[in-house]
Amino acid sequence: EPEVTQTPSHQVTQMGQEVILRCVPISNHLYFYWYRQILGQKVEFLVSFYNNEISEKSEIFDDQFSVERPDGSNFTLKIRSTKLEDSAMYFCASSPGTATQETQYFGPGTRLLVL
Amino acid sequence: AQTVTQSQPEMSVQEAETVTLSCTYDTSESDYYLFWYKQPPSRQMILVIRQEAYKQQNATENRFSVNFQKAAKSFSLKISDSQLGDAAMYFCAYRSVNSGNTPLVFGKGTRLSVIA
């Protein structure tokens, strides 16, 4: 069964450094998402992406964040200058785009630790 | 804005018994989708079950079923014949149907322990 994959599984970085989190959505899916989960808290929406542009973003997704789909398969989340509070689990998700009731399928997540 | 509330931070159940996890939500929309996701220690989010608000019939998926009460804005998950592998964090989520890529709104989760 097709899966969403994410790399790396863990990332440790110094405050102020740039990080890029990578995702490979399920093939033929058209909608892509990033969510984050700070330890012990609920999963929060960051951004959704469709047709090579951002379709919706939350208040969390400020100028430090960016997303792109550099090729036909990868979907990346970049944090330009990491802060301590960016430490969280980051989940990528994708959905088919064929109907409004469709399910979002999640990847295994990348655990980001900012020191 | 929609909100999702899970009032039980932790629950436990004996193996082979039945447990019900609660979820309530707040919305002014008449049509939407509700989901239960499972997050085991591996941290991956796995879809358990989905319910369309326009359907009166409660969704079922093997040992998992929901009790969807639209008027009360309640969406509980029942796990029958609980197994050790059911131990996980369970998240209730809401999704509007306004467009094809509306984001999910999650509750804070309920940690389920299964006792052998």
mmCIF file of C-alpha atoms in Angstrom:
data_model
loop_
_atom_site.group_PDB
_atom_site.id
_atom_site.type_symbol
_atom_site.label_atom_id
_atom_site.label_comp_id
_atom_site.label_asym_id
_atom_site.label_seq_id
_atom_site.Cartn_x
_atom_site.Cartn_y
_atom_site.Cartn_z
ATOM 1 C CA GLU A 1 0.000 0.000 0.000
ATOM 2 C CA PRO A 2 1.389 3.446 -0.906
ATOM 3 C CA GLU A 3 2.671 5.521 1.988
ATOM 4 C CA VAL A 4 3.788 9.036 2.711
ATOM 5 C CA THR A 5 7.477 9.015 3.598
ATOM 6 C CA GLN A 6 9.500 11.618 5.460
ATOM 7 C CA THR A 7 13.203 12.233 5.937
ATOM 8 C CA PRO A 8 15.019 12.543 8.190
ATOM 9 C CA SER A 9 13.264 10.761 11.034
ATOM 10 C CA HIS A 10 15.197 12.873 13.542
ATOM 11 C CA GLN A 11 16.989 16.186 13.154
ATOM 12 C CA VAL A 12 19.009 18.050 15.757
ATOM 13 C CA THR A 13 20.060 21.592 14.967
ATOM 14 C CA GLN A 14 21.423 24.692 16.626
ATOM 15 C CA MET A 15 19.206 27.709 17.147
ATOM 16 C CA GLY A 16 19.442 30.063 14.175
ATOM 17 C CA GLN A 17 20.300 27.349 11.688
ATOM 18 C CA GLU A 18 18.223 26.498 8.643
ATOM 19 C CA VAL A 19 16.578 23.102 8.349
ATOM 20 C CA ILE A 20 14.801 21.411 5.486
ATOM 21 C CA LEU A 21 12.344 18.643 6.170
ATOM 22 C CA ARG A 22 11.501 16.390 3.274
ATOM 23 C CA CYS A 23 8.387 14.495 2.354
ATOM 24 C CA VAL A 24 7.420 12.233 -0.500
ATOM 25 C CA PRO A 25 3.614 12.246 -0.747
ATOM 26 C CA ILE A 26 1.651 9.350 -2.133
ATOM 27 C CA SER A 27 1.983 9.207 -5.875
ATOM 28 C CA ASN A 28 -0.903 10.844 -7.748
ATOM 29 C CA HIS A 29 -2.043 12.792 -4.688
ATOM 30 C CA LEU A 30 -2.611 16.443 -5.437
ATOM 31 C CA TYR A 31 -2.937 18.102 -2.001
ATOM 32 C CA PHE A 32 -0.095 18.316 0.471
ATOM 33 C CA TYR A 33 0.052 19.484 4.058
ATOM 34 C CA TRP A 34 2.422 20.131 6.907
ATOM 35 C CA TYR A 35 1.343 19.802 10.529
ATOM 36 C CA ARG A 36 3.367 19.998 13.699
ATOM 37 C CA GLN A 37 2.976 18.557 17.171
ATOM 38 C CA ILE A 38 4.855 20.067 20.058
ATOM 39 C CA LEU A 39 5.558 17.419 22.687
ATOM 40 C CA GLY A 40 2.462 16.731 24.770
ATOM 41 C CA GLN A 41 0.249 19.006 22.725
ATOM 42 C CA LYS A 42 -2.210 18.571 19.912
ATOM 43 C CA VAL A 43 -1.403 18.375 16.235
ATOM 44 C CA GLU A 44 -1.577 21.806 14.595
ATOM 45 C CA PHE A 45 -1.982 22.715 10.949
ATOM 46 C CA LEU A 46 0.810 24.708 9.335
ATOM 47 C CA VAL A 47 0.183 24.910 5.614
ATOM 48 C CA SER A 48 -1.535 23.281 2.658
ATOM 49 C CA PHE A 49 -0.244 23.219 -0.888
ATOM 50 C CA TYR A 50 -1.945 22.623 -4.199
ATOM 51 C CA ASN A 51 -1.011 23.205 -7.806
ATOM 52 C CA ASN A 52 2.432 24.461 -6.829
ATOM 53 C CA GLU A 53 1.242 27.143 -4.490
ATOM 54 C CA ILE A 54 0.144 27.607 -0.915
ATOM 55 C CA SER A 55 -3.620 27.310 -0.620
ATOM 56 C CA GLU A 56 -3.951 27.932 3.091
ATOM 57 C CA LYS A 57 -1.666 28.639 6.031
ATOM 58 C CA SER A 58 -2.058 29.090 9.748
ATOM 59 C CA GLU A 59 -0.791 31.847 12.041
ATOM 60 C CA ILE A 60 2.114 29.591 12.968
ATOM 61 C CA PHE A 61 3.381 29.620 9.395
ATOM 62 C CA ASP A 62 5.219 32.932 9.471
ATOM 63 C CA ASP A 63 8.009 34.288 7.280
ATOM 64 C CA GLN A 64 10.497 31.848 8.788
ATOM 65 C CA PHE A 65 8.707 28.986 7.082
ATOM 66 C CA SER A 66 8.489 28.127 3.410
ATOM 67 C CA VAL A 67 7.354 25.173 1.356
ATOM 68 C CA GLU A 68 8.074 24.039 -2.132
ATOM 69 C CA ARG A 69 7.813 21.122 -4.459
ATOM 70 C CA PRO A 70 11.179 21.223 -6.205
ATOM 71 C CA ASP A 71 10.522 18.211 -8.405
ATOM 72 C CA GLY A 72 7.665 15.866 -9.164
ATOM 73 C CA SER A 73 7.917 13.890 -5.954
ATOM 74 C CA ASN A 74 9.390 15.809 -3.018
ATOM 75 C CA PHE A 75 7.531 18.294 -0.864
ATOM 76 C CA THR A 76 9.742 20.262 1.506
ATOM 77 C CA LEU A 77 9.313 22.452 4.569
ATOM 78 C CA LYS A 78 12.121 24.914 5.238
ATOM 79 C CA ILE A 79 12.639 26.755 8.486
ATOM 80 C CA ARG A 80 15.083 29.573 7.805
ATOM 81 C CA SER A 81 16.327 30.424 11.276
ATOM 82 C CA THR A 82 15.219 27.909 13.834
ATOM 83 C CA LYS A 83 14.077 28.871 17.314
ATOM 84 C CA LEU A 84 13.888 26.764 20.443
ATOM 85 C CA GLU A 85 10.101 26.738 20.170
ATOM 86 C CA ASP A 86 10.306 25.115 16.723
ATOM 87 C CA SER A 87 11.200 21.866 18.457
ATOM 88 C CA ALA A 88 8.372 19.538 17.575
ATOM 89 C CA MET A 89 7.282 16.574 15.515
ATOM 90 C CA TYR A 90 6.534 17.646 11.951
ATOM 91 C CA PHE A 91 4.072 15.605 9.950
ATOM 92 C CA CYS A 92 3.562 15.683 6.230
ATOM 93 C CA ALA A 93 0.240 14.535 4.799
ATOM 94 C CA SER A 94 -1.294 14.167 1.364
ATOM 95 C CA SER A 95 -4.756 13.599 -0.058
ATOM 96 C CA PRO A 96 -5.909 12.546 -3.517
ATOM 97 C CA GLY A 97 -7.745 15.685 -4.590
ATOM 98 C CA THR A 98 -10.577 13.834 -6.236
ATOM 99 C CA ALA A 99 -13.347 14.713 -3.827
ATOM 100 C CA THR A 100 -13.971 16.916 -0.827
ATOM 101 C CA GLN A 101 -14.535 14.027 1.537
ATOM 102 C CA GLU A 102 -11.149 12.494 1.045
ATOM 103 C CA THR A 103 -8.868 11.422 3.822
ATOM 104 C CA GLN A 104 -5.460 12.893 4.553
ATOM 105 C CA TYR A 105 -2.731 10.293 4.870
ATOM 106 C CA PHE A 106 0.117 11.067 7.213
ATOM 107 C CA GLY A 107 3.791 10.283 7.078
ATOM 108 C CA PRO A 108 5.753 8.960 10.084
ATOM 109 C CA GLY A 109 6.969 12.419 11.049
ATOM 110 C CA THR A 110 10.301 14.144 11.584
ATOM 111 C CA ARG A 111 11.289 14.902 15.136
ATOM 112 C CA LEU A 112 13.085 18.262 15.184
ATOM 113 C CA LEU A 113 15.103 19.315 18.205
ATOM 114 C CA VAL A 114 16.488 22.841 18.318
ATOM 115 C CA LEU A 115 19.259 23.397 20.846
ATOM 116 C CA ALA B 1 -13.469 28.705 14.035
ATOM 117 C CA GLN B 2 -14.076 25.051 14.702
ATOM 118 C CA THR B 3 -12.810 23.434 17.881
ATOM 119 C CA VAL B 4 -12.485 19.827 18.947
ATOM 120 C CA THR B 5 -12.510 18.762 22.586
ATOM 121 C CA GLN B 6 -11.409 15.456 24.030
ATOM 122 C CA SER B 7 -12.199 15.537 27.720
ATOM 123 C CA GLN B 8 -10.384 12.329 28.680
ATOM 124 C CA PRO B 9 -6.595 12.797 28.725
ATOM 125 C CA GLU B 10 -6.110 9.140 29.658
ATOM 126 C CA MET B 11 -8.167 5.973 29.585
ATOM 127 C CA SER B 12 -7.436 2.352 30.304
ATOM 128 C CA VAL B 13 -9.160 -0.864 29.363
ATOM 129 C CA GLN B 14 -8.676 -4.537 30.083
ATOM 130 C CA GLU B 15 -7.712 -6.690 27.156
ATOM 131 C CA ALA B 16 -10.804 -8.067 25.354
ATOM 132 C CA GLU B 17 -13.065 -5.460 26.968
ATOM 133 C CA THR B 18 -14.783 -2.486 25.346
ATOM 134 C CA VAL B 19 -13.831 1.141 25.790
ATOM 135 C CA THR B 20 -15.383 4.386 24.556
ATOM 136 C CA LEU B 21 -13.392 7.538 23.883
ATOM 137 C CA SER B 22 -15.268 10.838 23.895
ATOM 138 C CA CYS B 23 -15.052 13.729 21.483
ATOM 139 C CA THR B 24 -17.149 16.851 21.118
ATOM 140 C CA TYR B 25 -16.770 19.617 18.610
ATOM 141 C CA ASP B 26 -18.062 23.056 17.918
ATOM 142 C CA THR B 27 -19.034 24.258 14.461
ATOM 143 C CA SER B 28 -21.623 26.364 12.714
ATOM 144 C CA GLU B 29 -21.380 24.292 9.551
ATOM 145 C CA SER B 30 -23.976 21.722 8.626
ATOM 146 C CA ASP B 31 -21.749 19.495 6.541
ATOM 147 C CA TYR B 32 -18.310 18.300 7.562
ATOM 148 C CA TYR B 33 -16.210 15.212 8.211
ATOM 149 C CA LEU B 34 -14.994 13.700 11.431
ATOM 150 C CA PHE B 35 -12.060 11.378 11.915
ATOM 151 C CA TRP B 36 -10.359 9.318 14.560
ATOM 152 C CA TYR B 37 -6.608 8.925 14.160
ATOM 153 C CA LYS B 38 -4.401 6.598 16.170
ATOM 154 C CA GLN B 39 -0.842 7.519 17.090
ATOM 155 C CA PRO B 40 1.120 4.562 18.521
ATOM 156 C CA PRO B 41 4.513 5.007 20.191
ATOM 157 C CA SER B 42 6.085 5.043 16.740
ATOM 158 C CA ARG B 43 4.340 8.450 16.411
ATOM 159 C CA GLN B 44 2.858 7.806 12.957
ATOM 160 C CA MET B 45 -0.705 9.045 12.560
ATOM 161 C CA ILE B 46 -2.943 6.247 11.342
ATOM 162 C CA LEU B 47 -6.541 6.725 10.247
ATOM 163 C CA VAL B 48 -8.913 4.592 12.302
ATOM 164 C CA ILE B 49 -12.340 5.634 11.080
ATOM 165 C CA ARG B 50 -14.155 8.405 9.244
ATOM 166 C CA GLN B 51 -17.694 9.762 9.440
ATOM 167 C CA GLU B 52 -19.488 12.040 6.994
ATOM 168 C CA ALA B 53 -21.847 14.401 8.817
ATOM 169 C CA TYR B 54 -24.593 14.009 6.225
ATOM 170 C CA LYS B 55 -24.790 10.280 6.907
ATOM 171 C CA GLN B 56 -27.034 9.237 9.767
ATOM 172 C CA GLN B 57 -25.572 5.768 9.936
ATOM 173 C CA ASN B 58 -22.640 5.404 12.300
ATOM 174 C CA ALA B 59 -19.398 4.332 10.671
ATOM 175 C CA THR B 60 -17.869 1.001 11.614
ATOM 176 C CA GLU B 61 -14.512 -0.528 10.816
ATOM 177 C CA ASN B 62 -14.054 -4.006 12.231
ATOM 178 C CA ARG B 63 -13.678 -3.598 16.035
ATOM 179 C CA PHE B 64 -13.974 0.179 15.800
ATOM 180 C CA SER B 65 -17.261 2.030 15.632
ATOM 181 C CA VAL B 66 -18.487 5.528 16.300
ATOM 182 C CA ASN B 67 -21.499 7.019 17.971
ATOM 183 C CA PHE B 68 -22.187 10.169 15.981
ATOM 184 C CA GLN B 69 -24.730 12.505 17.555
ATOM 185 C CA LYS B 70 -24.950 15.483 15.215
ATOM 186 C CA ALA B 71 -27.346 17.553 17.294
ATOM 187 C CA ALA B 72 -25.181 17.117 20.372
ATOM 188 C CA LYS B 73 -21.996 17.589 18.308
ATOM 189 C CA SER B 74 -20.595 14.427 19.773
ATOM 190 C CA PHE B 75 -18.422 11.828 18.056
ATOM 191 C CA SER B 76 -17.293 9.022 20.344
ATOM 192 C CA LEU B 77 -15.133 6.050 19.370
ATOM 193 C CA LYS B 78 -15.908 2.574 20.655
ATOM 194 C CA ILE B 79 -13.222 -0.080 20.582
ATOM 195 C CA SER B 80 -14.534 -3.593 21.087
ATOM 196 C CA ASP B 81 -12.476 -6.621 22.100
ATOM 197 C CA SER B 82 -9.523 -4.392 22.946
ATOM 198 C CA GLN B 83 -6.089 -5.687 22.030
ATOM 199 C CA LEU B 84 -2.644 -4.790 23.311
ATOM 200 C CA GLY B 85 -1.892 -3.234 19.939
ATOM 201 C CA ASP B 86 -4.690 -0.734 20.467
ATOM 202 C CA ALA B 87 -2.595 1.068 23.073
ATOM 203 C CA ALA B 88 -1.894 4.481 21.590
ATOM 204 C CA MET B 89 -2.820 8.131 21.575
ATOM 205 C CA TYR B 90 -6.160 8.687 19.864
ATOM 206 C CA PHE B 91 -6.984 11.983 18.214
ATOM 207 C CA CYS B 92 -10.388 13.165 17.111
ATOM 208 C CA ALA B 93 -10.315 15.520 14.129
ATOM 209 C CA TYR B 94 -12.747 17.729 12.254
ATOM 210 C CA ARG B 95 -12.625 18.788 8.659
ATOM 211 C CA SER B 96 -14.790 21.257 6.831
ATOM 212 C CA VAL B 97 -16.012 20.394 3.347
ATOM 213 C CA ASN B 98 -15.663 23.829 1.847
ATOM 214 C CA SER B 99 -12.821 22.775 -0.409
ATOM 215 C CA GLY B 100 -10.803 19.732 -1.283
ATOM 216 C CA ASN B 101 -7.856 20.558 0.916
ATOM 217 C CA THR B 102 -9.319 21.995 4.081
ATOM 218 C CA PRO B 103 -6.997 21.309 6.994
ATOM 219 C CA LEU B 104 -7.837 19.029 9.878
ATOM 220 C CA VAL B 105 -8.575 20.463 13.315
ATOM 221 C CA PHE B 106 -7.439 18.104 16.041
ATOM 222 C CA GLY B 107 -8.377 17.574 19.651
ATOM 223 C CA LYS B 108 -5.710 17.203 22.334
ATOM 224 C CA GLY B 109 -5.915 13.445 22.284
ATOM 225 C CA THR B 110 -6.696 10.598 24.663
ATOM 226 C CA ARG B 111 -3.971 8.208 25.721
ATOM 227 C CA LEU B 112 -5.353 4.667 25.819
ATOM 228 C CA SER B 113 -3.647 1.964 27.833
ATOM 229 C CA VAL B 114 -4.583 -1.680 27.398
ATOM 230 C CA ILE B 115 -4.053 -3.919 30.408
ATOM 231 C CA ALA B 116 -3.255 -7.566 29.824
#
